[in-house]
Coordinates of C-alpha atoms in Angstrom, one line a residue:
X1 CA 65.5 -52.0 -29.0
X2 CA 62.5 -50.7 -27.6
X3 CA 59.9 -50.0 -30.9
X4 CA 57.3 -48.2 -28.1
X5 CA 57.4 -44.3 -28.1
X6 CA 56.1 -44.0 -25.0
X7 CA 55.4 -46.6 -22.0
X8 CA 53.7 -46.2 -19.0
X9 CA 52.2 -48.1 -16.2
X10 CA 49.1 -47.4 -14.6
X11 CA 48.5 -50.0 -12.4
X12 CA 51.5 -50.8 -9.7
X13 CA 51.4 -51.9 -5.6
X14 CA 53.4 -50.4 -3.2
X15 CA 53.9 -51.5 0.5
X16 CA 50.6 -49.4 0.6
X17 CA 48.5 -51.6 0.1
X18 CA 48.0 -54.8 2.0
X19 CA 49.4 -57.5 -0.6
X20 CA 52.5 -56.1 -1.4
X21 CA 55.6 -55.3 -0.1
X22 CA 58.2 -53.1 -2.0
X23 CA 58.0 -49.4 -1.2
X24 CA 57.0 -47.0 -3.6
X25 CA 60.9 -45.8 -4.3
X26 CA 61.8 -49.2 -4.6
X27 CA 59.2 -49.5 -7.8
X28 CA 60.0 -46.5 -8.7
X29 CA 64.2 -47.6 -9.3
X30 CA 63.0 -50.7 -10.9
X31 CA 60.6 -48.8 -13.1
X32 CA 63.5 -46.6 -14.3
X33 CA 65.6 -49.4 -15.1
X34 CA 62.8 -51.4 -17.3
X35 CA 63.0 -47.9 -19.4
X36 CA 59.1 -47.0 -18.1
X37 CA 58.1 -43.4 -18.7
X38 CA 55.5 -43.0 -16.5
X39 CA 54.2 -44.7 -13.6
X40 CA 51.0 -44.2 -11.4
X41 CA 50.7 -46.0 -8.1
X42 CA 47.3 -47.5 -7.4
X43 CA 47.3 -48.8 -4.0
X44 CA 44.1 -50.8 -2.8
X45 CA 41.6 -48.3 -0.5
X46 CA 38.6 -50.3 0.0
X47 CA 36.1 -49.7 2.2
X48 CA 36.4 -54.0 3.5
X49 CA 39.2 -55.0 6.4
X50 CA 42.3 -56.5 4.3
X51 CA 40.8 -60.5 3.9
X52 CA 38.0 -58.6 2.1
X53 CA 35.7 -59.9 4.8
X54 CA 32.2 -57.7 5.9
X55 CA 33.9 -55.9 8.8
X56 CA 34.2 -51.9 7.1
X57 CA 37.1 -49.5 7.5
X58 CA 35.6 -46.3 6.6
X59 CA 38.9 -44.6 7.2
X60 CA 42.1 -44.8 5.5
X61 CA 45.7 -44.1 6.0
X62 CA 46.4 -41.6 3.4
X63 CA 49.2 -39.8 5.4
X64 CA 51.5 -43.5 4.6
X65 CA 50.8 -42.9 1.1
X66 CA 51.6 -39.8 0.9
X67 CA 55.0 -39.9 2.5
X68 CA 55.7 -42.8 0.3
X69 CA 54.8 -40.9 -2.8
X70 CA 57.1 -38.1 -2.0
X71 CA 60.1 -40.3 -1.1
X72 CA 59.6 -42.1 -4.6
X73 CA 59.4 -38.6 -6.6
X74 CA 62.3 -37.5 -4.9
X75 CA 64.2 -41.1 -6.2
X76 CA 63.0 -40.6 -9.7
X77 CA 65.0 -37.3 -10.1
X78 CA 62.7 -36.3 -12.7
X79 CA 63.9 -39.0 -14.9
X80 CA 60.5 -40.8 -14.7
X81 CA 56.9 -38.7 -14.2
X82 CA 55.6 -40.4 -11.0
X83 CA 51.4 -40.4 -10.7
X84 CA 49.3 -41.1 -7.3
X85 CA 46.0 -42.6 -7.6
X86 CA 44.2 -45.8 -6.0
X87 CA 42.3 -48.8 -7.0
X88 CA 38.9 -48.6 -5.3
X89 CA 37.8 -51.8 -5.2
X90 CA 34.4 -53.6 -3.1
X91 CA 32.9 -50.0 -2.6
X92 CA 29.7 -52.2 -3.8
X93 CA 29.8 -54.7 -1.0
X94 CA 28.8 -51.8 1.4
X95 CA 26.5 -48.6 1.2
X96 CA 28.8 -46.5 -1.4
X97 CA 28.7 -43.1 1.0
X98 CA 31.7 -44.6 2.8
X99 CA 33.4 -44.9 -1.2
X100 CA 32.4 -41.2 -1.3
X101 CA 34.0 -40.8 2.4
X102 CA 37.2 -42.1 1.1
X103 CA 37.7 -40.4 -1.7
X104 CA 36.6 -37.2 -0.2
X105 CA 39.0 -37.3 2.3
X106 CA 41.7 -38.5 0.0
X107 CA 44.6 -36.3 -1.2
X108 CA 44.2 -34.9 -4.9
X109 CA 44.6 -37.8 -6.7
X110 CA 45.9 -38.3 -10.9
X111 CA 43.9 -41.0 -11.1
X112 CA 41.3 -43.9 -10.2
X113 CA 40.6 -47.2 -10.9
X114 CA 37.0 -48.8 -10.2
X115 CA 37.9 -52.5 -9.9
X116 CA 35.5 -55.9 -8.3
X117 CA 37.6 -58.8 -6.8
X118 CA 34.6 -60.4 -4.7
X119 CA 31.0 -61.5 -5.0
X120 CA 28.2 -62.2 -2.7
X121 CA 28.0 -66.2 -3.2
X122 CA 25.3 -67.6 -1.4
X123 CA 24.9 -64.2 0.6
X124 CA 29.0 -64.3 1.6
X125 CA 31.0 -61.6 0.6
X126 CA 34.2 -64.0 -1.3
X127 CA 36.9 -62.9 -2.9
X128 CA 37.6 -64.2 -6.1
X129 CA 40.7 -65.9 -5.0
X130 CA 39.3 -68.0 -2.5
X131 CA 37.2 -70.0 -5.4
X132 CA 40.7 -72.0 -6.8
X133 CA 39.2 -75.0 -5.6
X134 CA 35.6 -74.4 -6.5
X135 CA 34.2 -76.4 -9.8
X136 CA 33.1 -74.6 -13.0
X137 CA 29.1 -74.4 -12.3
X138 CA 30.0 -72.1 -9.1
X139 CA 32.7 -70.5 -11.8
X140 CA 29.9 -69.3 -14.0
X141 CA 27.5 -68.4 -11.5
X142 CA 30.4 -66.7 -9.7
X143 CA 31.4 -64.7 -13.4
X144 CA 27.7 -63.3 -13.6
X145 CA 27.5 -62.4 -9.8
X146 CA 30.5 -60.5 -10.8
X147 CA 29.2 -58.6 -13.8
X148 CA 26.2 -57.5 -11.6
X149 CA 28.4 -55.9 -9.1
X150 CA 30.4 -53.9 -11.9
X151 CA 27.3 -53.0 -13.4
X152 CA 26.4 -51.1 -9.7
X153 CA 29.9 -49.9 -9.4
X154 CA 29.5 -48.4 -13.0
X155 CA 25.8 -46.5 -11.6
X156 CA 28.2 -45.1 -8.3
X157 CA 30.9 -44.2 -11.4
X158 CA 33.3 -42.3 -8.9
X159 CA 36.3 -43.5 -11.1
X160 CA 38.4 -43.2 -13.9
X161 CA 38.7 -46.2 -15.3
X162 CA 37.0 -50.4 -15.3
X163 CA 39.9 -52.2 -13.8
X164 CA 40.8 -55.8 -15.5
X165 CA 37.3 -56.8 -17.1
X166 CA 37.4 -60.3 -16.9
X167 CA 39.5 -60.3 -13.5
X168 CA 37.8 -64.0 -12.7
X169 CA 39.4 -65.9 -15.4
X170 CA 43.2 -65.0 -13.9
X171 CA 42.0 -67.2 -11.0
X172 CA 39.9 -69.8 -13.2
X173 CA 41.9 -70.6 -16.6
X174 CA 45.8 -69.3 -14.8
X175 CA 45.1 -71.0 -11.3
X176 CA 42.5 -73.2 -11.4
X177 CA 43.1 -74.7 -15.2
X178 CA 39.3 -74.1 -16.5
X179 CA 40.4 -73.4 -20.0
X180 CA 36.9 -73.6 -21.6
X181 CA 35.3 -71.0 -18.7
X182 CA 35.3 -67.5 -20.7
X183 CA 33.5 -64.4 -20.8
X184 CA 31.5 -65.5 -24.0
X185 CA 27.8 -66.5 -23.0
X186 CA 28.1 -62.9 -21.4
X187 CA 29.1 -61.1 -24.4
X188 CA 25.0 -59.3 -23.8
X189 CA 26.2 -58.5 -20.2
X190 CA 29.5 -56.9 -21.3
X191 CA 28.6 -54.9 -24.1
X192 CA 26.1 -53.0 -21.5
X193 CA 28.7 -52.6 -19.2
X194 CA 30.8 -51.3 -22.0
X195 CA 28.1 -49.1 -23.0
X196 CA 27.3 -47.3 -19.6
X197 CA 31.0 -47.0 -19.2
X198 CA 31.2 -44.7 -22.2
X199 CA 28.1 -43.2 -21.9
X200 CA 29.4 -41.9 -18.5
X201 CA 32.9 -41.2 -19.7
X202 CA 34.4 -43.6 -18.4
X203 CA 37.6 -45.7 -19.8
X204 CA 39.0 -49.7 -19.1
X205 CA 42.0 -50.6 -18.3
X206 CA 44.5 -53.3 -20.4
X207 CA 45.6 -54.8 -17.6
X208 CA 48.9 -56.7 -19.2
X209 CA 48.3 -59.5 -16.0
X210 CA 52.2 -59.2 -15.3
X211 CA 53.0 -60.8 -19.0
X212 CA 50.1 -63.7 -18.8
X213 CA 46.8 -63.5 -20.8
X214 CA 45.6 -59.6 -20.9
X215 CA 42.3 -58.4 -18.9
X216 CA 40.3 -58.1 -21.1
X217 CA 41.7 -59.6 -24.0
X218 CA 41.4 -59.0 -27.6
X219 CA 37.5 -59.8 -28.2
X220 CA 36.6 -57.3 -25.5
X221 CA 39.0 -55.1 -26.5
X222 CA 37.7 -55.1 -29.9
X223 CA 34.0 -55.0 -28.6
X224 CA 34.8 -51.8 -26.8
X225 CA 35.9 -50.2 -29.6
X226 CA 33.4 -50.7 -31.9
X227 CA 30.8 -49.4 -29.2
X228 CA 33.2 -46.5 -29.8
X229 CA 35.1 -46.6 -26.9
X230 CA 38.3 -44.5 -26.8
X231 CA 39.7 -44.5 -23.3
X232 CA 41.7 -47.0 -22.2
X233 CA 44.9 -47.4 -19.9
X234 CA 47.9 -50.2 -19.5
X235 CA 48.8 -51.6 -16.5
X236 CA 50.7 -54.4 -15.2
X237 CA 49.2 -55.2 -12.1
X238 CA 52.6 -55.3 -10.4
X239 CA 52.8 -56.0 -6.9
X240 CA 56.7 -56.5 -7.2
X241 CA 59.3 -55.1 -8.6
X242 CA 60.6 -56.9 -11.4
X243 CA 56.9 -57.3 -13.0
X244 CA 56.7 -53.1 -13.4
X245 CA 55.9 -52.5 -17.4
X246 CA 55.9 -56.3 -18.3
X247 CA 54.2 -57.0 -21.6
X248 CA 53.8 -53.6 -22.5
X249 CA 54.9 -53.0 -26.2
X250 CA 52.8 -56.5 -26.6
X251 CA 49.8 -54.6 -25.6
X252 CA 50.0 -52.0 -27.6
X253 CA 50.5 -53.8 -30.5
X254 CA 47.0 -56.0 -29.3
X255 CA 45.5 -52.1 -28.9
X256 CA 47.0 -51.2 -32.3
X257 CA 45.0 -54.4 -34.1
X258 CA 42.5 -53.7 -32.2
X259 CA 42.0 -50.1 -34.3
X260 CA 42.8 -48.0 -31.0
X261 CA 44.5 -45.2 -32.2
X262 CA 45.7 -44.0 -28.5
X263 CA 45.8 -44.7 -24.9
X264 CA 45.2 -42.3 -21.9
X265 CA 47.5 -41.9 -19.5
X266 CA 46.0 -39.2 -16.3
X267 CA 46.5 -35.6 -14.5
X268 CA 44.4 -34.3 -11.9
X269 CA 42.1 -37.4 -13.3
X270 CA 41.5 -35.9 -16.5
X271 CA 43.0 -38.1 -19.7
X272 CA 45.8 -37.4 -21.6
X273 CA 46.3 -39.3 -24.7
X274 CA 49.2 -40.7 -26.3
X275 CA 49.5 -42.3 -30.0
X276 CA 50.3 -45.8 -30.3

């Protein structure tokens, strides 16, 4: 029996972005059967080619997400409220006009997430993913490189919500097996990112990592909310199917001992909140 009164998933993949593969009405059906209430699509726009090398592509295809979102609404019948937004990620790997650019010449969206998956190590733009292999001193040097570039996507602030805080310890403690690397010698370093994020109005996202250890997790979480933070989001980070709302009553339970008393979902990219 499902104890949640509502659930909803606000961060999915669709064949719109370039590392996934399901369509949009495909997530949409499997949404619908997992009991989801609301979904919002948040397909990668980035102003990086698709390796996340330096090579820009100011431009993007919104006309493919678009057609993909209609097909979906038209699956879900009204039996599931079906959101479009984007994840913006890297917009601070180039000069941020071309982040303005594609927003500005993006359809009206519900909703954005601000998210970092690559640093500048030793003056190469890497994505976080390629350091699996890398020891734990380039780990840590990687982790505050990272913060750094959050901090300057928090000062462009064109977004909605922090996508998955501590993003680099999926590929260091899940991949990579560095269970002593955490986020703790930078608890200074995240509080001030948690701080400008409120001070501007801005949320985080609960990223429910597709059922494995939450982004952030319950310090952070915790942190936030003393600093008086109030918006927050769930998502799953699904890129297929079967992942859509995975771990979600879990998470808001964490949220609920945590001493949030809501999360947000979005409209027109203003929050709407829900009680836990």
């Amino acid at each position: 029996m499902r104890n949640a009164a509502y659930i909803s998933d606000y961060h999915i993949h669709s064949s719109c972005s370039f590392d996934a593969k399901h369509s949009m009405a495909e997530m949409v059906k499997s949404a619908m059967e997992q009991g989801v209430d609301e979904i919002c699509f948040t397909d990668h726009v980035e102003p990086l080619e698709e390796s996340r090398l330096r090579t820009l592509t100011p431009e993007h295809d919104w006309a493919k997400h678009l057609a993909q979102y209609e097909e979906a609404k038209a699956v879900s019948d009204g039996r599931i409220r079906v959101r479009l937004g984007a994840e913006l990620g890297e917009i601070t790997m180039t000069d941020t006009a071309i982040g303005d650019h594609l927003l500005e010449t993006a359809p009206p969206l519900d909703f954005v997430i601000g998210s970092v998956h690559a640093v500048k190590l030793h003056g190469e733009v890497t994505d976080l993913m390629w350091l699996k292999g890398r020891g734990e001193s380039v780990w840590r040097e990687a982790i505050g490189l990272y913060l750094g570039e959050v901090r300057r996507l928090i000062d462009w602030g064109r977004f909605n919500v922090l996508g998955h805080l501590t993003l680099p310890l999926r590929y260091a403690k899940q991949d990579r097996g560095m269970e002593n690397l955490s986020f703790a010698p930078y608890r200074d370093e995240v509080a001030d990112i948690l701080q400008r994020l409120i001070d501007k109005g801005l949320g985080i996202e609960l990223n429910t990592n597709r059922g494995a250890n939450p982004l952030p997790d319950e310090p952070w979480l915790r942190l936030y909310r003393d600093l008086g933070g109030e918006i927050i989001t769930m998502g799953s980070d699904a890129h297929t199917p079967e992942f859509i709302g995975c771990a979600m009553e879990e998470c808001q339970e964490l949220l609920r001992a945590c001493s949030f008393r809501c999360f947000a979902t979005f409209e027109a990219q203003q929050p709407i909140f829900h009680k836990l």
